[in-house]
């Protein structure tokens, strides 16, 4: 039952993902969550996020930001890095993910999702049949509703860790790119 919340990969940071490796595997679109995935909650695009998105676009990836936030927040970030976006996405519902793939002109087999929350980001990506990468949140200080979900996430991640150990799979990847 908890498997629906398990990511395909769990890695320490968005900035440590080997995106070139995924490109080599045929992935061409990346759907990103923004807050605590690329920047701290509510922060504008910073130099690190702008650099990453530009590198990914130069590599050939099409990028879209999928957020449950209101448009001003999502548009501000997206405009700064020249990406497409969907606001008030209704994650974990499938609709936003499917619309994102349509906008990216990708499909389930060629799309990655990167986010920091199990119950919205990962669950939604899995519902849509998209490869999901869970990253550790950038900042531990979060809104109260997210803090409460983090306690439940710890329980799910404990079961995920057990499954990984049983399968001889690494639980938390440290990553190869980035900083």
XYZ file of C-alpha atoms in Angstrom:
179
model
C 0.000 0.000 0.000
C 2.747 2.489 0.853
C 4.535 1.720 -2.423
C 2.384 4.321 -4.185
C 4.376 6.949 -2.295
C 7.830 5.508 -2.992
C 10.023 7.494 -5.377
C 11.930 5.808 -8.166
C 15.051 7.536 -6.828
C 15.710 9.447 -3.612
C 18.657 11.846 -3.789
C 20.101 14.451 -1.463
C 19.629 17.470 -3.765
C 18.231 18.512 -7.129
C 21.679 19.911 -7.806
C 23.284 16.488 -7.455
C 21.131 14.660 -10.013
C 23.014 13.267 -13.003
C 20.701 14.796 -15.591
C 23.101 13.964 -18.437
C 22.703 10.298 -17.528
C 18.922 10.580 -17.711
C 19.203 12.372 -21.050
C 21.302 9.466 -22.277
C 18.497 7.111 -21.229
C 16.068 8.976 -23.489
C 14.394 11.400 -21.087
C 13.610 14.739 -22.755
C 11.256 16.559 -20.392
C 11.610 17.492 -16.744
C 8.737 18.612 -14.576
C 9.987 20.400 -11.468
C 8.365 21.419 -8.251
C 9.826 24.805 -7.233
C 9.678 25.442 -3.493
C 12.257 23.526 -1.467
C 13.199 21.623 -4.630
C 15.027 24.363 -6.580
C 14.976 27.247 -4.078
C 13.775 27.819 -0.529
C 10.037 28.314 -0.092
C 8.865 31.530 -1.764
C 12.356 32.578 -2.898
C 13.013 33.976 -6.350
C 15.180 32.124 -8.830
C 18.771 32.369 -7.669
C 22.011 32.022 -9.595
C 22.223 28.278 -8.911
C 18.688 27.537 -10.169
C 19.094 29.768 -13.240
C 22.385 28.059 -14.088
C 20.904 24.547 -13.704
C 17.843 25.271 -15.834
C 19.965 26.865 -18.570
C 22.336 23.872 -18.582
C 19.380 21.494 -18.858
C 17.812 23.477 -21.679
C 21.170 23.627 -23.484
C 21.429 19.852 -23.066
C 18.102 19.480 -24.871
C 15.643 19.083 -22.005
C 12.273 20.800 -22.083
C 11.411 22.184 -18.643
C 8.112 22.881 -16.895
C 7.358 23.983 -13.333
C 4.328 22.321 -11.756
C 3.153 23.951 -8.556
C 0.126 24.099 -6.317
C 0.989 27.759 -5.651
C -0.839 30.723 -7.129
C 0.228 32.175 -10.449
C 2.249 35.208 -9.239
C 4.656 32.944 -7.320
C 5.077 30.396 -10.103
C 5.226 32.964 -12.924
C 7.908 34.996 -11.110
C 10.174 31.961 -10.867
C 9.392 30.615 -14.323
C 9.926 33.946 -16.063
C 13.338 34.317 -14.401
C 14.556 30.977 -15.786
C 12.580 31.035 -19.045
C 10.482 27.954 -18.413
C 6.872 26.921 -18.857
C 4.619 26.529 -15.856
C 1.330 25.327 -14.470
C 0.045 26.956 -11.290
C -2.644 25.652 -8.931
C -1.787 22.250 -10.413
C -3.881 20.184 -8.030
C -1.033 17.819 -7.140
C -1.229 14.884 -6.460
C -3.974 14.678 -9.073
C -2.924 13.376 -12.508
C -4.419 16.208 -14.512
C -1.554 18.684 -13.984
C 1.104 16.093 -14.801
C -0.701 15.027 -17.976
C -1.124 18.662 -19.044
C 2.578 19.247 -18.334
C 3.602 16.387 -20.626
C 1.283 17.729 -23.305
C 2.906 21.175 -23.024
C 6.392 19.629 -23.097
C 5.478 17.346 -26.004
C 6.772 14.365 -24.039
C 5.169 11.201 -22.712
C 5.439 9.000 -19.639
C 8.535 7.224 -20.972
C 10.443 10.457 -21.694
C 9.498 12.591 -18.684
C 11.128 12.965 -15.258
C 9.558 14.582 -12.223
C 11.660 16.174 -9.467
C 10.134 17.278 -6.168
C 10.610 17.313 -2.397
C 7.282 15.956 -1.089
C 5.984 12.390 -1.084
C 2.267 13.056 -0.730
C 1.974 15.638 -3.497
C 4.981 15.422 -5.818
C 5.923 11.741 -5.838
C 2.420 10.359 -5.447
C 1.165 12.546 -8.291
C 4.037 11.573 -10.582
C 3.454 7.895 -9.850
C -0.297 8.331 -10.504
C 0.604 9.790 -13.887
C 3.140 7.034 -14.631
C 6.144 9.378 -14.604
C 9.610 8.519 -13.251
C 9.868 10.325 -9.912
C 12.928 11.697 -8.176
C 12.465 12.751 -4.562
C 14.979 15.263 -3.227
C 15.599 16.297 0.334
C 14.080 19.713 1.068
C 16.496 22.628 0.789
C 15.250 24.279 3.990
C 13.883 22.598 7.100
C 11.771 25.679 7.966
C 8.400 25.193 6.265
C 4.751 26.125 6.531
C 2.910 24.272 9.292
C 0.824 22.090 6.939
C 4.023 20.855 5.278
C 5.733 20.272 8.630
C 2.859 18.022 9.659
C 3.115 16.035 6.405
C 6.849 15.606 6.975
C 6.117 13.517 10.074
C 4.021 11.142 7.983
C 6.685 11.140 5.269
C 9.222 9.888 7.824
C 7.074 6.817 8.397
C 6.752 6.099 4.674
C 10.478 6.685 4.152
C 11.266 4.198 6.933
C 9.355 1.522 5.002
C 10.992 2.651 1.755
C 14.420 2.349 3.406
C 13.562 -1.196 4.535
C 12.461 -2.119 1.001
C 15.667 -0.687 -0.476
C 17.798 -2.617 2.003
C 15.922 -5.835 1.220
C 16.455 -5.295 -2.527
C 20.093 -4.264 -2.139
C 19.272 -0.830 -3.518
C 20.717 2.426 -2.217
C 18.173 4.305 -0.077
C 19.477 7.856 -0.446
C 21.766 8.759 -3.304
C 24.352 11.428 -2.673
C 24.529 12.340 -6.347
C 27.253 13.112 -8.828
C 26.577 16.539 -10.329
C 26.172 19.985 -8.864
C 27.859 21.910 -6.121
